[in-house]
N, CA and C of each residue as an Amber inpcrd file, in Angstrom:
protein
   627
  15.3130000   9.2580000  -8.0580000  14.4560000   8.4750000  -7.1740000
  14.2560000   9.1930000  -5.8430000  13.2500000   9.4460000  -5.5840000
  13.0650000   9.7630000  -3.9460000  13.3200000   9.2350000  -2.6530000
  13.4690000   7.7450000  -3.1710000  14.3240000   6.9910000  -1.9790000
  15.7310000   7.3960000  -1.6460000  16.3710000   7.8290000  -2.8690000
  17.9480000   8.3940000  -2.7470000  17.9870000   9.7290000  -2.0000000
  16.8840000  10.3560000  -2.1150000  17.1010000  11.5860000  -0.8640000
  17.6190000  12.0360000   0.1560000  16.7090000  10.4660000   0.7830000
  16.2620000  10.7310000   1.9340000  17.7620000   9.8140000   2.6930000
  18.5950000  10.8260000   2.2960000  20.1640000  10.5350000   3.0700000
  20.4320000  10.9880000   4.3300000  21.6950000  10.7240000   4.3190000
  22.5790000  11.0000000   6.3970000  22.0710000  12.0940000   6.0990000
  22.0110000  13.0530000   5.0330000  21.8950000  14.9060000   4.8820000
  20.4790000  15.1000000   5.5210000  19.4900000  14.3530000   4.9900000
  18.4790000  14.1790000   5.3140000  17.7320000  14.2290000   6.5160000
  18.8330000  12.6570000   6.8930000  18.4160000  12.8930000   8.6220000
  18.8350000  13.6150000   9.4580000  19.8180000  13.9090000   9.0470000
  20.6170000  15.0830000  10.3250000  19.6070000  16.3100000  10.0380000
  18.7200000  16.3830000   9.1770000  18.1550000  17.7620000   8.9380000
  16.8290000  17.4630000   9.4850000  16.3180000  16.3260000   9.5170000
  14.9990000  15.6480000  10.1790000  14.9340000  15.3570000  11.7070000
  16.7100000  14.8770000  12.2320000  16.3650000  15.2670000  13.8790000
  17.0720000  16.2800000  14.2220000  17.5890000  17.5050000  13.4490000
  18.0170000  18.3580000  13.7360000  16.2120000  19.6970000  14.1380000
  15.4180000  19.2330000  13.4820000  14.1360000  19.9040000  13.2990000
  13.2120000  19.3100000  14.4620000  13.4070000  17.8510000  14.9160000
  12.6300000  17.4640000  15.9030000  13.1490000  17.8560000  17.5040000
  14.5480000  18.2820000  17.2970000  15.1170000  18.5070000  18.7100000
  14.9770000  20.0010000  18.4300000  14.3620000  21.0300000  17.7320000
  14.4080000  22.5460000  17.6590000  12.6750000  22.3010000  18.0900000
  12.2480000  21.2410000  17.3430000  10.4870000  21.7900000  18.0770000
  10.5150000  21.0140000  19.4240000  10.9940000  19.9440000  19.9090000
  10.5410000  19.6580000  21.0300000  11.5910000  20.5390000  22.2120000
  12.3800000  21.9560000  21.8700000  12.6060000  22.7880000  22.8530000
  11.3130000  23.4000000  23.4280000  10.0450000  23.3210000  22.4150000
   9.0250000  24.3950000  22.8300000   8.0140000  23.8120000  22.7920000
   7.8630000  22.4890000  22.9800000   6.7290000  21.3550000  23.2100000
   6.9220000  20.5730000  23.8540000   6.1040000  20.3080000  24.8540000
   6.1670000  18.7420000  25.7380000   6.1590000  17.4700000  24.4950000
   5.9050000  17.5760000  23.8590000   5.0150000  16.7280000  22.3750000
   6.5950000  15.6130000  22.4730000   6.4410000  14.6410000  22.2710000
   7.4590000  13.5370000  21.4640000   7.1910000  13.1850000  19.8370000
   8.4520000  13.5970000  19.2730000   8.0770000  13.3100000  17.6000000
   8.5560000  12.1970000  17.2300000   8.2580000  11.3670000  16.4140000
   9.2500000  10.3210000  15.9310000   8.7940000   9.8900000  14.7280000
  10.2280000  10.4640000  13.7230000   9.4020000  10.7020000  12.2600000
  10.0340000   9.2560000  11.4390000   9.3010000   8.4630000  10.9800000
  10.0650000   7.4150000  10.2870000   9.4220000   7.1250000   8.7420000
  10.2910000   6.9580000   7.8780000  10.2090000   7.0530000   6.4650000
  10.8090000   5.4070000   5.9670000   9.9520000   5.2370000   5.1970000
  10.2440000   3.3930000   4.9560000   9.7040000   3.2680000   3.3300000
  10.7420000   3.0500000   2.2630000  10.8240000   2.2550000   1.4830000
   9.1200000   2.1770000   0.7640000   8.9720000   1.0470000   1.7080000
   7.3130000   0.4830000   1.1690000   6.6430000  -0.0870000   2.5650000
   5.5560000  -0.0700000   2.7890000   4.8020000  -0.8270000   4.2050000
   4.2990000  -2.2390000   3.6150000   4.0300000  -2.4720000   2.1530000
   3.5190000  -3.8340000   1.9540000   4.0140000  -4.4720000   0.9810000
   3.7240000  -5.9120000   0.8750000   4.2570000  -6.6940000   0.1690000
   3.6660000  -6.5300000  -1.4230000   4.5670000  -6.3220000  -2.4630000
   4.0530000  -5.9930000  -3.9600000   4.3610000  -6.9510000  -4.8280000
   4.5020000  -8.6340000  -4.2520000   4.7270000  -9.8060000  -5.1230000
   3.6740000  -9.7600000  -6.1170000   2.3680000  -9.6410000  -5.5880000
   0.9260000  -9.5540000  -6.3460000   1.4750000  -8.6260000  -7.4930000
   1.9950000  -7.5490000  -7.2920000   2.6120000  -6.9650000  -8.6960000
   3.4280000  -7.4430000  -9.8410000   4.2820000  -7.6830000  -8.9080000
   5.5990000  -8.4460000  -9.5450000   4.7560000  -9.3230000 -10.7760000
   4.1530000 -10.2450000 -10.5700000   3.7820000 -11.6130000 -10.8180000
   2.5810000 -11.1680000 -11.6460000   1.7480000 -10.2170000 -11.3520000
   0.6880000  -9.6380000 -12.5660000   1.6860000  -8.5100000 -13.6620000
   2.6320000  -8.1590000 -13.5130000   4.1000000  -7.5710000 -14.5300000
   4.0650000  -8.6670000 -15.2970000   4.9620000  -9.6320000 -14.7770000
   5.3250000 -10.2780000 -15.3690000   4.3770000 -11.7860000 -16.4410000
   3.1300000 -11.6550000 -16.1570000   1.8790000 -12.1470000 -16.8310000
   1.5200000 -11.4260000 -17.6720000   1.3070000 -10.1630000 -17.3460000
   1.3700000  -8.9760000 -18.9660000   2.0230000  -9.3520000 -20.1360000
   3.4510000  -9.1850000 -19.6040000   5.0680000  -9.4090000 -20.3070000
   4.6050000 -10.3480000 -21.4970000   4.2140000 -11.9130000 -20.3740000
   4.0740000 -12.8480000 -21.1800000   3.0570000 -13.1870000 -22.1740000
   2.1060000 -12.5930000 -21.5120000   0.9410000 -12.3310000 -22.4750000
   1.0500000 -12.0820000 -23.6610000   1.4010000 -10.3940000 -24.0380000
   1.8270000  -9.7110000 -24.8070000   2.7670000 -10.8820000 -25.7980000
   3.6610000 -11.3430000 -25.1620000   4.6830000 -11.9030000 -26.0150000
   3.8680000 -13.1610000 -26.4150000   3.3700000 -14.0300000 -26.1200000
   2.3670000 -14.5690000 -26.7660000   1.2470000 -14.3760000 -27.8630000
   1.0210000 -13.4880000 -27.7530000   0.0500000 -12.8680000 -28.3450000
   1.0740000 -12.6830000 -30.0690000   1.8410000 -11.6790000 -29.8050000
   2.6260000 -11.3040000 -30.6170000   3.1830000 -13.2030000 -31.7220000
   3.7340000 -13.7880000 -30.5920000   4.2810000 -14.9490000 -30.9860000
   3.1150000 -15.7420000 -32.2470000   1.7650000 -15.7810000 -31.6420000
   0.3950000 -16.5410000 -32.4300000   0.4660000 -15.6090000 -33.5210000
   0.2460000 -14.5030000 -33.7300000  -0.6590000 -13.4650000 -34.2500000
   0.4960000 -12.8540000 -35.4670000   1.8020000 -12.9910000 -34.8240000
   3.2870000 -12.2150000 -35.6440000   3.2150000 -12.8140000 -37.3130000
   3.2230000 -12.4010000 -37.9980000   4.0280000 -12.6410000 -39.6570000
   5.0870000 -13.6770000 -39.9170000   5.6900000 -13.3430000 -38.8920000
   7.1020000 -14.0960000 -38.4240000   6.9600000 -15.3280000 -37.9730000
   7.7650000 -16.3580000 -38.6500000   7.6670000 -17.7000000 -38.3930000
   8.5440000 -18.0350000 -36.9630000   7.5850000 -19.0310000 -35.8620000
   8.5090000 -18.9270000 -34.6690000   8.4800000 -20.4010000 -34.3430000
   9.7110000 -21.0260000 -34.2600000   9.3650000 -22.6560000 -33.5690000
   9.1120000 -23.1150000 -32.6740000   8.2050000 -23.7860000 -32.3640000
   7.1270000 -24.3070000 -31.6420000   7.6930000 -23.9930000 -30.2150000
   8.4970000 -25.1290000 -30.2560000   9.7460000 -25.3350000 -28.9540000
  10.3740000 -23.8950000 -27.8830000  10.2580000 -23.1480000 -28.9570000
  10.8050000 -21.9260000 -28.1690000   9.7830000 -21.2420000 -27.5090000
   8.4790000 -21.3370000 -27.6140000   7.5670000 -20.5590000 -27.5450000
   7.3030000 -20.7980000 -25.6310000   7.4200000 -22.0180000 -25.4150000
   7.1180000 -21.9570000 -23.5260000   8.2740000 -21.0280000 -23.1330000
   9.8790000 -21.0900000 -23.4250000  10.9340000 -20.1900000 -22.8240000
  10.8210000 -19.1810000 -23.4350000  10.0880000 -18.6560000 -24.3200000
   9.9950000 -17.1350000 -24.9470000   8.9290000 -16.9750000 -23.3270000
   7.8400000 -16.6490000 -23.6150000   6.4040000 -16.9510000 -22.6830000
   7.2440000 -16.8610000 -21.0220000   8.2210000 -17.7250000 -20.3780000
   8.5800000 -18.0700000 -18.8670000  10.1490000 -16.8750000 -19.4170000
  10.7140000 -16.6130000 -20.2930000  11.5630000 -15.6290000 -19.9780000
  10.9000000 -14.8540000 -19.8000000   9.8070000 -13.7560000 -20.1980000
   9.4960000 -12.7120000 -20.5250000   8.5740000 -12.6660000 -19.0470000
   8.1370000 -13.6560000 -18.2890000   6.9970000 -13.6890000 -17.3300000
   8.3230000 -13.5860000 -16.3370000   9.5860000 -13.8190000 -16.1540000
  10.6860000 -13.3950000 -15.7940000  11.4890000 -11.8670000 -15.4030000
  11.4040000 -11.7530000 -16.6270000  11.6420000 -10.3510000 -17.0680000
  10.4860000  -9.0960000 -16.3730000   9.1920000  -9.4170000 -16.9830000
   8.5390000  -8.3530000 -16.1540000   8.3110000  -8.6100000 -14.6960000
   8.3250000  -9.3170000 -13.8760000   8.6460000  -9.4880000 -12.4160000
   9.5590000  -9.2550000 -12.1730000  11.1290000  -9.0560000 -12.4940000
  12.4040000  -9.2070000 -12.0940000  11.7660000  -7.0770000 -12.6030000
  11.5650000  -6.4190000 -13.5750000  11.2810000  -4.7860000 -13.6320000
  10.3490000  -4.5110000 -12.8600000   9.5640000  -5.1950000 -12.4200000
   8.5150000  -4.5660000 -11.1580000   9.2950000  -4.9080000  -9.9700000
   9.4050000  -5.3600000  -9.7950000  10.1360000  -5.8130000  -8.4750000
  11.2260000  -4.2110000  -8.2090000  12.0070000  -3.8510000  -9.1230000
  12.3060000  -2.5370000  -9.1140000  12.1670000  -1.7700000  -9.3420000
  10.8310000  -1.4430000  -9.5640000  10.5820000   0.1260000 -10.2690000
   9.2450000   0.1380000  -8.9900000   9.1360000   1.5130000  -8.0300000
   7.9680000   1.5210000  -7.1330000   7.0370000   2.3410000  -8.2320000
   7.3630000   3.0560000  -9.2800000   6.0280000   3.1020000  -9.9930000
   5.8840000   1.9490000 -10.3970000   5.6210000   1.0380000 -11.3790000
   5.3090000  -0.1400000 -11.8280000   4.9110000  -0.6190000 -10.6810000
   4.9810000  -0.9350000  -9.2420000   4.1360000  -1.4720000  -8.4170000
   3.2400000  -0.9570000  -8.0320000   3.5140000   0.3060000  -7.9560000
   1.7340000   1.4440000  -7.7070000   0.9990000   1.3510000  -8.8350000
   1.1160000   1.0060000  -9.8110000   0.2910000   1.5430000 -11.3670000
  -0.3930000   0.1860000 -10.8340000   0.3920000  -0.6950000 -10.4090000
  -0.2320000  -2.4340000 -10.7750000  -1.2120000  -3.1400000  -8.9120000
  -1.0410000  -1.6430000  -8.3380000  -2.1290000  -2.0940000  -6.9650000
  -3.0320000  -1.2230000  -6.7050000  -3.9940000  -1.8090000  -6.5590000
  -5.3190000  -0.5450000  -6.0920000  -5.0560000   0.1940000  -4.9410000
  -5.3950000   1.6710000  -5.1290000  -5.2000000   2.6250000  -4.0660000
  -5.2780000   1.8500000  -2.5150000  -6.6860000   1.3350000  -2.5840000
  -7.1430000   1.2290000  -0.8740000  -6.4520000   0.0040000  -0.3330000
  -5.3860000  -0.7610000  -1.5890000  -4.7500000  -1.6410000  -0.7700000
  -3.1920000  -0.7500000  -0.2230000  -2.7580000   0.0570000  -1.2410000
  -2.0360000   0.6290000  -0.7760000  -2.2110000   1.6940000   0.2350000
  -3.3220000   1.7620000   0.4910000  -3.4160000   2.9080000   1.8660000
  -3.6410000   2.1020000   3.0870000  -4.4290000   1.1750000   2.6020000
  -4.6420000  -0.0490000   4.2710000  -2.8080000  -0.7130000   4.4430000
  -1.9270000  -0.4260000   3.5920000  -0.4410000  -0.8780000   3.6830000
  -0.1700000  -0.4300000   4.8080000   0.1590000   0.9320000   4.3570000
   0.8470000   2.2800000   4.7910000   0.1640000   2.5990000   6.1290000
  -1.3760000   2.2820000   6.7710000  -1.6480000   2.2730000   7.6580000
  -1.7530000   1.2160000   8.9300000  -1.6220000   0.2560000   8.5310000
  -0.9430000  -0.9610000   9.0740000   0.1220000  -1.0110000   9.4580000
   1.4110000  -0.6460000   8.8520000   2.7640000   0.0310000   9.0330000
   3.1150000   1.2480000   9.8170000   2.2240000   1.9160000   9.8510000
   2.0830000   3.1190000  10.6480000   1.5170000   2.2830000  12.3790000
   0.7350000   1.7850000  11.9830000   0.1550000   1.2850000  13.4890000
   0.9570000   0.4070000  14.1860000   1.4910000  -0.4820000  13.3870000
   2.8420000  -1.1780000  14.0160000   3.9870000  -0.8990000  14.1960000
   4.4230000   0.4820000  13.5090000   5.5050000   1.0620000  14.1640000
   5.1540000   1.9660000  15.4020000   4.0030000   2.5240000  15.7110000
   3.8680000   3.1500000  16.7420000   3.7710000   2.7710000  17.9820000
   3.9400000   1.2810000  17.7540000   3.9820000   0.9080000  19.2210000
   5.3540000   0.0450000  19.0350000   5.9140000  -0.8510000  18.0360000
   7.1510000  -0.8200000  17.6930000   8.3720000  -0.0230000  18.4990000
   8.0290000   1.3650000  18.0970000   9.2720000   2.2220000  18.7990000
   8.9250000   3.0320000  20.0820000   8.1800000   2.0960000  20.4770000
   7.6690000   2.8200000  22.2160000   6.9450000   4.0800000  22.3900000
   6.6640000   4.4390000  21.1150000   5.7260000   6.0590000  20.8030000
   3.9770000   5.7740000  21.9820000   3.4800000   4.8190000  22.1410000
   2.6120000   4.1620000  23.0560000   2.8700000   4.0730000  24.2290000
   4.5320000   3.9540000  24.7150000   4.9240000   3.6300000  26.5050000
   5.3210000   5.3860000  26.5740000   4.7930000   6.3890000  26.2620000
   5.7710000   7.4100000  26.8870000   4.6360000   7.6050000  28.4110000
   5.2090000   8.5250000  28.9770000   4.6580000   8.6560000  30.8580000
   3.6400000   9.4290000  30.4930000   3.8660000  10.2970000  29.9350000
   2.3560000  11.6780000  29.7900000   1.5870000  11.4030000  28.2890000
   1.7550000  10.2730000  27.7550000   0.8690000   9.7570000  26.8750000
   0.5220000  10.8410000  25.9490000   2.2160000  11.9970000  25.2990000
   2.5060000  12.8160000  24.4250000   3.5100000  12.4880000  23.2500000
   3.3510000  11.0620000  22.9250000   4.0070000  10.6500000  21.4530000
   2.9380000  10.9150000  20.4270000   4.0870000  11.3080000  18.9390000
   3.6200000  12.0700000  17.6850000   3.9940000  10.8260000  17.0300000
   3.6180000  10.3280000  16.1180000   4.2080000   9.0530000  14.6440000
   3.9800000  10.1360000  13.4550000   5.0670000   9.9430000  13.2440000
   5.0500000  10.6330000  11.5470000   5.6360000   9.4750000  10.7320000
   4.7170000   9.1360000   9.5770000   5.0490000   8.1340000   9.1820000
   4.8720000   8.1340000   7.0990000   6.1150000   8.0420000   6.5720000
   5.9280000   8.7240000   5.6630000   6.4650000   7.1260000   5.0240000
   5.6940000   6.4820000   3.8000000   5.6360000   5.2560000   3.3180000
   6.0100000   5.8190000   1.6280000   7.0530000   5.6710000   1.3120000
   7.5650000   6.0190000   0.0590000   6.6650000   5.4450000  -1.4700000
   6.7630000   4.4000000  -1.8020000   6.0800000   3.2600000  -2.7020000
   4.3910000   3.7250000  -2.5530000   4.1270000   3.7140000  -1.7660000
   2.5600000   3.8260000  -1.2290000   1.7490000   5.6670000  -1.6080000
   3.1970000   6.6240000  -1.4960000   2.5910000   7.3960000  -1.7610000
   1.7270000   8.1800000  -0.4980000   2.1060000   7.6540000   0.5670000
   0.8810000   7.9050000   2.1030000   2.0660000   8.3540000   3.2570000
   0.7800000   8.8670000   4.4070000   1.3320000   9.5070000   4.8590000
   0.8040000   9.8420000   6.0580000   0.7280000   8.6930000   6.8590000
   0.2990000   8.6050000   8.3490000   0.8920000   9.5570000   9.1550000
  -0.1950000   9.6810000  10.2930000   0.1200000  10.9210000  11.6780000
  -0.6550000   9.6490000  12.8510000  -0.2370000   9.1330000  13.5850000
  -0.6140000   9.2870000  15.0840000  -0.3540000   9.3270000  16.1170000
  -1.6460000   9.9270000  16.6210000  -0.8600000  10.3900000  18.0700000
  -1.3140000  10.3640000  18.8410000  -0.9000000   9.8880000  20.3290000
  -1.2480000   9.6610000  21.7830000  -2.2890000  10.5340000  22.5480000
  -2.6320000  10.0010000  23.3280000  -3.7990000  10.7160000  24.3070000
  -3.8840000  12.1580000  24.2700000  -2.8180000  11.8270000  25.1540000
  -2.2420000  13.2810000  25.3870000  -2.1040000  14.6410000  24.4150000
  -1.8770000  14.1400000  23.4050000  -1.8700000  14.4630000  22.0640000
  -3.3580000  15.3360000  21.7390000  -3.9600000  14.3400000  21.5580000
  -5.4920000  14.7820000  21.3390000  -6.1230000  15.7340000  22.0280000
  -6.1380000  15.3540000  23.1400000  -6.6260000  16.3630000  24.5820000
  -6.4240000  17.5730000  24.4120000  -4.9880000  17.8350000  23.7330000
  -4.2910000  19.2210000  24.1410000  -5.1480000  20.1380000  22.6840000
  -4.7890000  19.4080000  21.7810000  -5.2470000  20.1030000  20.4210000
  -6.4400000  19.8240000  20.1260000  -7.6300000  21.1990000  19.7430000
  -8.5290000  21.0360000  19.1350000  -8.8170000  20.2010000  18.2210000
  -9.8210000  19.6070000  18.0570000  -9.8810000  18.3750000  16.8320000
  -9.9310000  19.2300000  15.9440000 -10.3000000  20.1730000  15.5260000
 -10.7420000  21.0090000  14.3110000  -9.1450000  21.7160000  13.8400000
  -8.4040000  22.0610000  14.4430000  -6.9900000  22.3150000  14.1720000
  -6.1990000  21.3890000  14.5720000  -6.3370000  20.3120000  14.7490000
  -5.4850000  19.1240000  14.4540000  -5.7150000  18.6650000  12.9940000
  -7.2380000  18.4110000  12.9650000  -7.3960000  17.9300000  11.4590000
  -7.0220000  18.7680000  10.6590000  -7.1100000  19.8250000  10.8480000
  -6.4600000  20.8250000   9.5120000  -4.9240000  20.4040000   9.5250000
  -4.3790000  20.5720000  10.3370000  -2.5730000  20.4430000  10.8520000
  -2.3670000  19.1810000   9.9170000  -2.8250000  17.7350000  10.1570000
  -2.4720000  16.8650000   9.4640000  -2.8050000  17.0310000   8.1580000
  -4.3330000  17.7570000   8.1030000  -4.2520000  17.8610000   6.5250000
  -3.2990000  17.9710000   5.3430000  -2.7690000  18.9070000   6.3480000
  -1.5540000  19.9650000   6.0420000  -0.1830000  18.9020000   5.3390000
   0.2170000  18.1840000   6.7020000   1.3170000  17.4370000   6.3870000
   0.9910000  16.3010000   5.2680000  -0.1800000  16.0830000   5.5570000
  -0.0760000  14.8600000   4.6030000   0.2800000  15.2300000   3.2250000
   0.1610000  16.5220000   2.7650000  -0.2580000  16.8690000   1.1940000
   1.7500000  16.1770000   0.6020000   2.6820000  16.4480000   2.1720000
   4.0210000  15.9010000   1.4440000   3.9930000  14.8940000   0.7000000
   3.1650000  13.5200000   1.0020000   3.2050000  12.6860000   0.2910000
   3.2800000  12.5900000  -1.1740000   2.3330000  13.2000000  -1.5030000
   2.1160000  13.8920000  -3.1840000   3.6240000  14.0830000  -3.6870000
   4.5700000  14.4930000  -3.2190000   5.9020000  14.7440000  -3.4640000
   6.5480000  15.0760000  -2.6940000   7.1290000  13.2790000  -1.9240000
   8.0830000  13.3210000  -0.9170000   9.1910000  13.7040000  -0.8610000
   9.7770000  15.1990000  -0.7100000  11.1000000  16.0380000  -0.5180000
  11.3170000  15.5420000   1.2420000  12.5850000  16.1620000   1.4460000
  13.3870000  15.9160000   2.6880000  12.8360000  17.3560000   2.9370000
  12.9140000  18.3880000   2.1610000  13.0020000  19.9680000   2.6500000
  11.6100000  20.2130000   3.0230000  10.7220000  19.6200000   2.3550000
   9.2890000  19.7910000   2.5830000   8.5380000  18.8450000   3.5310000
   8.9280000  17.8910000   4.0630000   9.0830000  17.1230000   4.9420000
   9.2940000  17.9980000   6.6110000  10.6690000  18.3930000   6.3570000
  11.0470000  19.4800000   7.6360000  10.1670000  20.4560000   7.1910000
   9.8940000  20.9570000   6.7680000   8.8160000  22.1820000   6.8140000
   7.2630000  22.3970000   7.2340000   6.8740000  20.8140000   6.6660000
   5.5650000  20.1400000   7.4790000   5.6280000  19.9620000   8.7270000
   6.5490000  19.0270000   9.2770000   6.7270000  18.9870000  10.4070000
   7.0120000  20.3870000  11.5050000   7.8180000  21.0820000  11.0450000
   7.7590000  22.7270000  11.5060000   7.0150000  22.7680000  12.1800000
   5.4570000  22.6020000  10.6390000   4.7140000  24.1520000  11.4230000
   3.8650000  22.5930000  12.0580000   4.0540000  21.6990000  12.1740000
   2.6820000  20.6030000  13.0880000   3.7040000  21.4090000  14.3450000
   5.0890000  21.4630000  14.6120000   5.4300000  21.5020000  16.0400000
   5.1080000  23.0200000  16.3970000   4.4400000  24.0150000  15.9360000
   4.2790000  25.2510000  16.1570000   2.6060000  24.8960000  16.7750000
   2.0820000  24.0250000  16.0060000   0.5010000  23.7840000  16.7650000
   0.9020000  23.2420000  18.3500000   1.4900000  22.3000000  17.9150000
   2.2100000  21.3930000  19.5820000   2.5510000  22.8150000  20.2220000
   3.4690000  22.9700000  19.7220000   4.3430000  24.4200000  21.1340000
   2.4050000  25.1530000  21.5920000   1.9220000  25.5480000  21.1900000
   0.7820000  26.7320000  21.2660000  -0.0230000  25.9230000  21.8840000
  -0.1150000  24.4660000  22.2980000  -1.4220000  23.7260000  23.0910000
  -1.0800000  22.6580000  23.7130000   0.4260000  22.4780000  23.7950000
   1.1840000  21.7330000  24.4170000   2.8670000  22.0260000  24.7060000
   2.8180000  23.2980000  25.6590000   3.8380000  24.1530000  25.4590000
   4.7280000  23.6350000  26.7450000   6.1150000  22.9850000  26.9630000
   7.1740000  22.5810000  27.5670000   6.5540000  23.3790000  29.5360000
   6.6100000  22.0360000  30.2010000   6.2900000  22.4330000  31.6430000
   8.1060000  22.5120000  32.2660000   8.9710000  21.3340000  31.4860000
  10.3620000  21.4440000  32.4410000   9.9340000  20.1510000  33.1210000
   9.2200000  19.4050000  33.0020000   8.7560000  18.3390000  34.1060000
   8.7380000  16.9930000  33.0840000   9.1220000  17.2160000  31.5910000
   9.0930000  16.0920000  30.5240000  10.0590000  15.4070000  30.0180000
  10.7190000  14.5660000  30.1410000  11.6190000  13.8610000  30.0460000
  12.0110000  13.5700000  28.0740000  13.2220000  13.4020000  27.9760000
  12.7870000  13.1630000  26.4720000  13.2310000  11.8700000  26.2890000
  11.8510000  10.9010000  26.0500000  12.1190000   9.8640000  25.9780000
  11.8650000   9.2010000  25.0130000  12.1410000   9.8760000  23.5200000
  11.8550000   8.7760000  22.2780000  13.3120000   9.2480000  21.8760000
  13.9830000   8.7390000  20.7990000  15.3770000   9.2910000  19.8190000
  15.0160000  10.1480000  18.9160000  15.7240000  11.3180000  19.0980000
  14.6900000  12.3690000  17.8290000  15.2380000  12.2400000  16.4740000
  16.2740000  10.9800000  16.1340000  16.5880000  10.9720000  14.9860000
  15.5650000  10.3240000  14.2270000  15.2840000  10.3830000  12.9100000
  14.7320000   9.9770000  12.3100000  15.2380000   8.4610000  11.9910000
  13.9280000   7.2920000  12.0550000  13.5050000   6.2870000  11.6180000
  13.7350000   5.8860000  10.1050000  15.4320000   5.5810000   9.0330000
  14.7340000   5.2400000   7.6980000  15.0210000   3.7020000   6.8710000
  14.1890000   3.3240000   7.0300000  14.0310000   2.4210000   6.2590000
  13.8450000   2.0880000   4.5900000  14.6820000   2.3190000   3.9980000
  14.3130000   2.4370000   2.5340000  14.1870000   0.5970000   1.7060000
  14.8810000  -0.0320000   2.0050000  14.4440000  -1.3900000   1.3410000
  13.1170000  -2.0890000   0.8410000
């Protein structure tokens, strides 16, 4: 599972990488990794309607003689059963939600953690959100005024391009490596005055539940 990764090993290697780039960037990073951004009951509950379906179906249609009586607790176990396996499996909840709800998740979650963890109150209006949504598959970037100003839009958008592709296959190692080279754009167009305070926690944010 990719949620099991993303351990203490993990993070010590995730703010061990944000306190090596912000030696050579004014930039504030604050990378947080979460589980899931939205609610997947709608899954659960279309699982477990399949389940029952199916077993219905089977029950009418089977060779096999079945008594009457059993047929609602065959039908409510099985509508049981596949909600109680979606409920834990984050494929089975991605197979069972449309992309653009899972990307309006993951970006909703992204927008409320960025002001959540004070990435919005810094003084020189140079906070980074890295926001990496496990279940969802996505893989938010935003960033402050200050932010923008400094970096070309045309090599910013490439830069995030860049990071986002982790999502596709969320590693811890490839994770720090994205992030790297975004703080090598930061250092080159937002390079340390001595006058910047460091005011976010550079440990990493994880939320896996």
């Amino acid at each position: 599972m990719k949620r099991a990764k993303f351990d203490q090993a993990s993070s010590d290697l995730l703010a061990r990488a944000v306190r090596d780039i912000e030696k050579d960037t004014d930039a504030e990073i604050v990378i947080v990794v979460r589980g899931r951004s939205g609610n997947y009951r709608h899954a659960d509950y279309l699982c477990g309607a399949i389940l029952a379906l199916i077993g219905l179906i089977f029950v009418l249609f089977s060779p096999f003689e079945f008594h009457t009586y059993w047929v609602p607790i065959d039908v409510v176990l099985l509508f049981v059963t596949g909600a109680f396996l979606s409920s834990r499996s984050d494929m089975i909840r991605r197979l069972l939600t449309a992309k653009k709800f899972r990307a309006q998740a993951a970006r909703n979650g992204a927008a409320a953690m960025f002001y959540e963890a004070g990435i919005a109150n810094t003084h020189a209006e140079n906070g980074v959100l890295i926001y990496l949504s496990l279940l969802e598959r996505r893989l938010e970037v935003i960033a402050d005024r200050g932010i923008l100003k400094a970096v070309p839009p045309l090599k910013w958008n490439h830069t995030i391009f860049e990071l986002k592709q982790v999502a596709h296959d969320p590693e811890p190692e490839k994770l720090v490596k994205a992030v790297h080279d975004l703080g090598r754009v930061l250092a080159e167009h937002l390079p340390p005055t001595g006058e910047n305070p460091n005011e976010l926690a550079d440990g990493p944010r994880i939320e896996l539940k």
